[in-house]
mmCIF file of C-alpha atoms in Angstrom:
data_model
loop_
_atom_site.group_PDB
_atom_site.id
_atom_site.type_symbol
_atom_site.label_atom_id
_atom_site.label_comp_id
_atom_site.label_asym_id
_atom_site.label_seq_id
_atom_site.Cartn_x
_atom_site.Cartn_y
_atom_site.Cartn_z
ATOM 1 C CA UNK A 854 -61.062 -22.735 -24.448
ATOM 2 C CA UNK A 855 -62.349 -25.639 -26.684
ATOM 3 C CA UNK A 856 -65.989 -26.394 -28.062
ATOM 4 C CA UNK A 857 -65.670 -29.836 -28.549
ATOM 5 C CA UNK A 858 -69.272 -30.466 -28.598
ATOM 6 C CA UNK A 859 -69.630 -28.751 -32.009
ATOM 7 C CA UNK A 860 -66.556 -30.392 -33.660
ATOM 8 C CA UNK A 861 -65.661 -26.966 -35.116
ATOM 9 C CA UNK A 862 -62.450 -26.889 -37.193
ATOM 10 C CA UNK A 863 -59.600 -25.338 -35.639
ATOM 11 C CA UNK A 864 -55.954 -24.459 -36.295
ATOM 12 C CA UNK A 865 -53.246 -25.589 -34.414
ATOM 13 C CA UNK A 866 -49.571 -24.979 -35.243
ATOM 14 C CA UNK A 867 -46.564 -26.103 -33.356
ATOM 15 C CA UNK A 868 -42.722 -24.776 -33.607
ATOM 16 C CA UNK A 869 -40.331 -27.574 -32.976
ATOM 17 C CA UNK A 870 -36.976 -26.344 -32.685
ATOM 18 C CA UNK A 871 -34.380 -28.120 -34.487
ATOM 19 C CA UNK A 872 -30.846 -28.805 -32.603
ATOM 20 C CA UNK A 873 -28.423 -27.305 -34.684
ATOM 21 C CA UNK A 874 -26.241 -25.698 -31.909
ATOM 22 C CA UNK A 875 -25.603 -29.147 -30.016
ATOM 23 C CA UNK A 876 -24.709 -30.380 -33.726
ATOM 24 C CA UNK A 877 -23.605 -27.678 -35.472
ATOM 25 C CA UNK A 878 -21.886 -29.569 -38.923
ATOM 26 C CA UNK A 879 -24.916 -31.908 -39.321
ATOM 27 C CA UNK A 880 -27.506 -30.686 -42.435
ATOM 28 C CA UNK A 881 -31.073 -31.029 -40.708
ATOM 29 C CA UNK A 882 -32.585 -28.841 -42.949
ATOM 30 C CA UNK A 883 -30.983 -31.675 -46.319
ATOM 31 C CA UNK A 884 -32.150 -34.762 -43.848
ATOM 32 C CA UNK A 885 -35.730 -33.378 -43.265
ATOM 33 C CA UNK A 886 -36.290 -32.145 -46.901
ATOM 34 C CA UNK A 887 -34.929 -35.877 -48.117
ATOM 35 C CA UNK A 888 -34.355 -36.075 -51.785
ATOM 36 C CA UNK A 889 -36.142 -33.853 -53.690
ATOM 37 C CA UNK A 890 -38.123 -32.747 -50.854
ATOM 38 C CA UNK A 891 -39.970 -36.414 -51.133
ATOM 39 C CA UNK A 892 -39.399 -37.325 -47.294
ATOM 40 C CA UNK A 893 -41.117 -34.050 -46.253
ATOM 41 C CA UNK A 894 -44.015 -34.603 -48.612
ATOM 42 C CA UNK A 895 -44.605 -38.257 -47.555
ATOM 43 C CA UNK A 896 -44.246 -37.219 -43.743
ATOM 44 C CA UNK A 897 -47.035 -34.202 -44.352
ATOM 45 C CA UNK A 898 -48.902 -37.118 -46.614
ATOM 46 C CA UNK A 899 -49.136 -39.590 -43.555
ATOM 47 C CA UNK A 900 -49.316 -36.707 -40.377
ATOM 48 C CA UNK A 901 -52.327 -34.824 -42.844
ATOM 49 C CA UNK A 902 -49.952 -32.080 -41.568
ATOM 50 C CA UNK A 903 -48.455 -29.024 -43.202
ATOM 51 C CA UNK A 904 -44.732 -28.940 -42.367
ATOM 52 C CA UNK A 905 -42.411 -25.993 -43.167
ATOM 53 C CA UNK A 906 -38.664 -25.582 -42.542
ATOM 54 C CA UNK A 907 -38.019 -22.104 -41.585
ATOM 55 C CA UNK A 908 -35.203 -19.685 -39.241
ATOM 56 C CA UNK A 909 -31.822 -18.606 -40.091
ATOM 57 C CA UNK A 910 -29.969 -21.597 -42.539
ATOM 58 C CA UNK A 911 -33.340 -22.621 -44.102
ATOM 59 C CA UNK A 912 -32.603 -21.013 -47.352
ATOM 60 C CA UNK A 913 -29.835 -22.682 -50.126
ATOM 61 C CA UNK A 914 -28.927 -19.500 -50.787
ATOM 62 C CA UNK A 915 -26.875 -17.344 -47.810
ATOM 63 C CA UNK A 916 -26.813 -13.955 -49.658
ATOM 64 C CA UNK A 917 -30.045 -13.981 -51.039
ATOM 65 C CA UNK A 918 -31.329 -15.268 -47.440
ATOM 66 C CA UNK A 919 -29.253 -12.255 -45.648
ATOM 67 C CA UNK A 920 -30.496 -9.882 -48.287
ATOM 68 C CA UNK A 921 -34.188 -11.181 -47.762
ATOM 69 C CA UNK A 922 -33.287 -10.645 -43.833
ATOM 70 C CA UNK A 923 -32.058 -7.330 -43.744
ATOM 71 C CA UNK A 924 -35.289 -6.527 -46.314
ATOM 72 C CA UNK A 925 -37.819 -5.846 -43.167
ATOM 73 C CA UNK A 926 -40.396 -7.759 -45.247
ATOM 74 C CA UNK A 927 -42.514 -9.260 -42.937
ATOM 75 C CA UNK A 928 -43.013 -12.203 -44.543
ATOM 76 C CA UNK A 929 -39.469 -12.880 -44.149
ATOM 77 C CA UNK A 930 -39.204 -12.351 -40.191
ATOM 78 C CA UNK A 931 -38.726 -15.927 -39.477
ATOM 79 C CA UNK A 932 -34.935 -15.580 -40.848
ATOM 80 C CA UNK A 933 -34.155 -13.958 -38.145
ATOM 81 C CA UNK A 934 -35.246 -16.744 -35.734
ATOM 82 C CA UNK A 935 -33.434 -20.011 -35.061
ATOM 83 C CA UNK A 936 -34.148 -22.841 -37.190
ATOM 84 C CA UNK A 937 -36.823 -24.469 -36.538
ATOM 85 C CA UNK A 938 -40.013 -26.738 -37.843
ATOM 86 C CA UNK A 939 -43.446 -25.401 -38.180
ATOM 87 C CA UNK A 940 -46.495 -28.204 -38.279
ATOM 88 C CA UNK A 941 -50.379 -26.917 -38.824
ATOM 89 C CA UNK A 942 -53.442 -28.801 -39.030
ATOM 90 C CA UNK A 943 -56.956 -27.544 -39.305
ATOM 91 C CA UNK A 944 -59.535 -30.349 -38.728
ATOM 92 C CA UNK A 945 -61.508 -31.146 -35.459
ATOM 93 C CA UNK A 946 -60.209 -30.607 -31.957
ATOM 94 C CA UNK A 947 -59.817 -34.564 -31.076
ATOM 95 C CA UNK A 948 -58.417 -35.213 -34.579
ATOM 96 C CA UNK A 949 -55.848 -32.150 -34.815
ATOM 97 C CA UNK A 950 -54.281 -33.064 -31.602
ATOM 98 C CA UNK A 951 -53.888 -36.672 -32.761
ATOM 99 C CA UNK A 952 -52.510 -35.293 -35.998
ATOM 100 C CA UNK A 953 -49.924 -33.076 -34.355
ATOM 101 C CA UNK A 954 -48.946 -36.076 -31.867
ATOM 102 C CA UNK A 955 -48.092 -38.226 -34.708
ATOM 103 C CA UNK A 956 -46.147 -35.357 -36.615
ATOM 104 C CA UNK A 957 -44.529 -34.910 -33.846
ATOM 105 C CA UNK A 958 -43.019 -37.996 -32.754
ATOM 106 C CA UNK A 959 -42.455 -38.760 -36.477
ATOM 107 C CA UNK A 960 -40.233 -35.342 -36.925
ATOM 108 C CA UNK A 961 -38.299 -36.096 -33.613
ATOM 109 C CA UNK A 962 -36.620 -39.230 -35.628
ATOM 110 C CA UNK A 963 -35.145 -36.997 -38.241
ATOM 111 C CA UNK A 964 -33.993 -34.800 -35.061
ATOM 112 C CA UNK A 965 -32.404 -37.283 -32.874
#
């Protein structure tokens, strides 16, 4: 449940999962990054989103990723998911739904 009369911050993060079974020789993770890592930067720059590529293949490196895996580190748990896109925002209630809209449909063209 919302308080939208106070316009209290709140967090709201979204998983979007990223297709790589239907396209399984395709490099999401190098199209989404861009060069550099500037096309994720100026997507988070215009959503005011945080974005973060994370799940199994998110990593350059596949041994150190397996290693990291197998570790039981919890900060590490999302290896063993899928891969997949994680966008937060913390503002207003109005406002972070508007943000994560936008991030949205503005992810789903590196996707598709």
């Amino acid at each position: 449940m919302l308080d939208i009369t106070r316009d209290r911050p709140i967090k709201i993060a979204v998983r979007v999962q990223v297709p790589v079974r239907d396209h399984p020789k395709f490099n999401f993770v190098g199209k989404l990054l861009g060069p550099k890592g500037n096309s994720l930067k100026r997507l988070q720059e215009e959503t005011m989103c945080k974005m973060a590529v994370l799940g199994k293949g998110s990593m350059r490196d596949r041994k150190k990723e397996e290693e990291l895996r197998l570790s039981g580190d919890p900060r590490y748990a999302h290896l063993s998911e899928d891969l997949h896109v994680e966008i937060s925002t913390y503002t207003a209630p109005a406002e972070a739904h508007a943000r994560i809209a936008y991030a949205l449909a503005e992810v789903r063209r590196f996707l598709v």
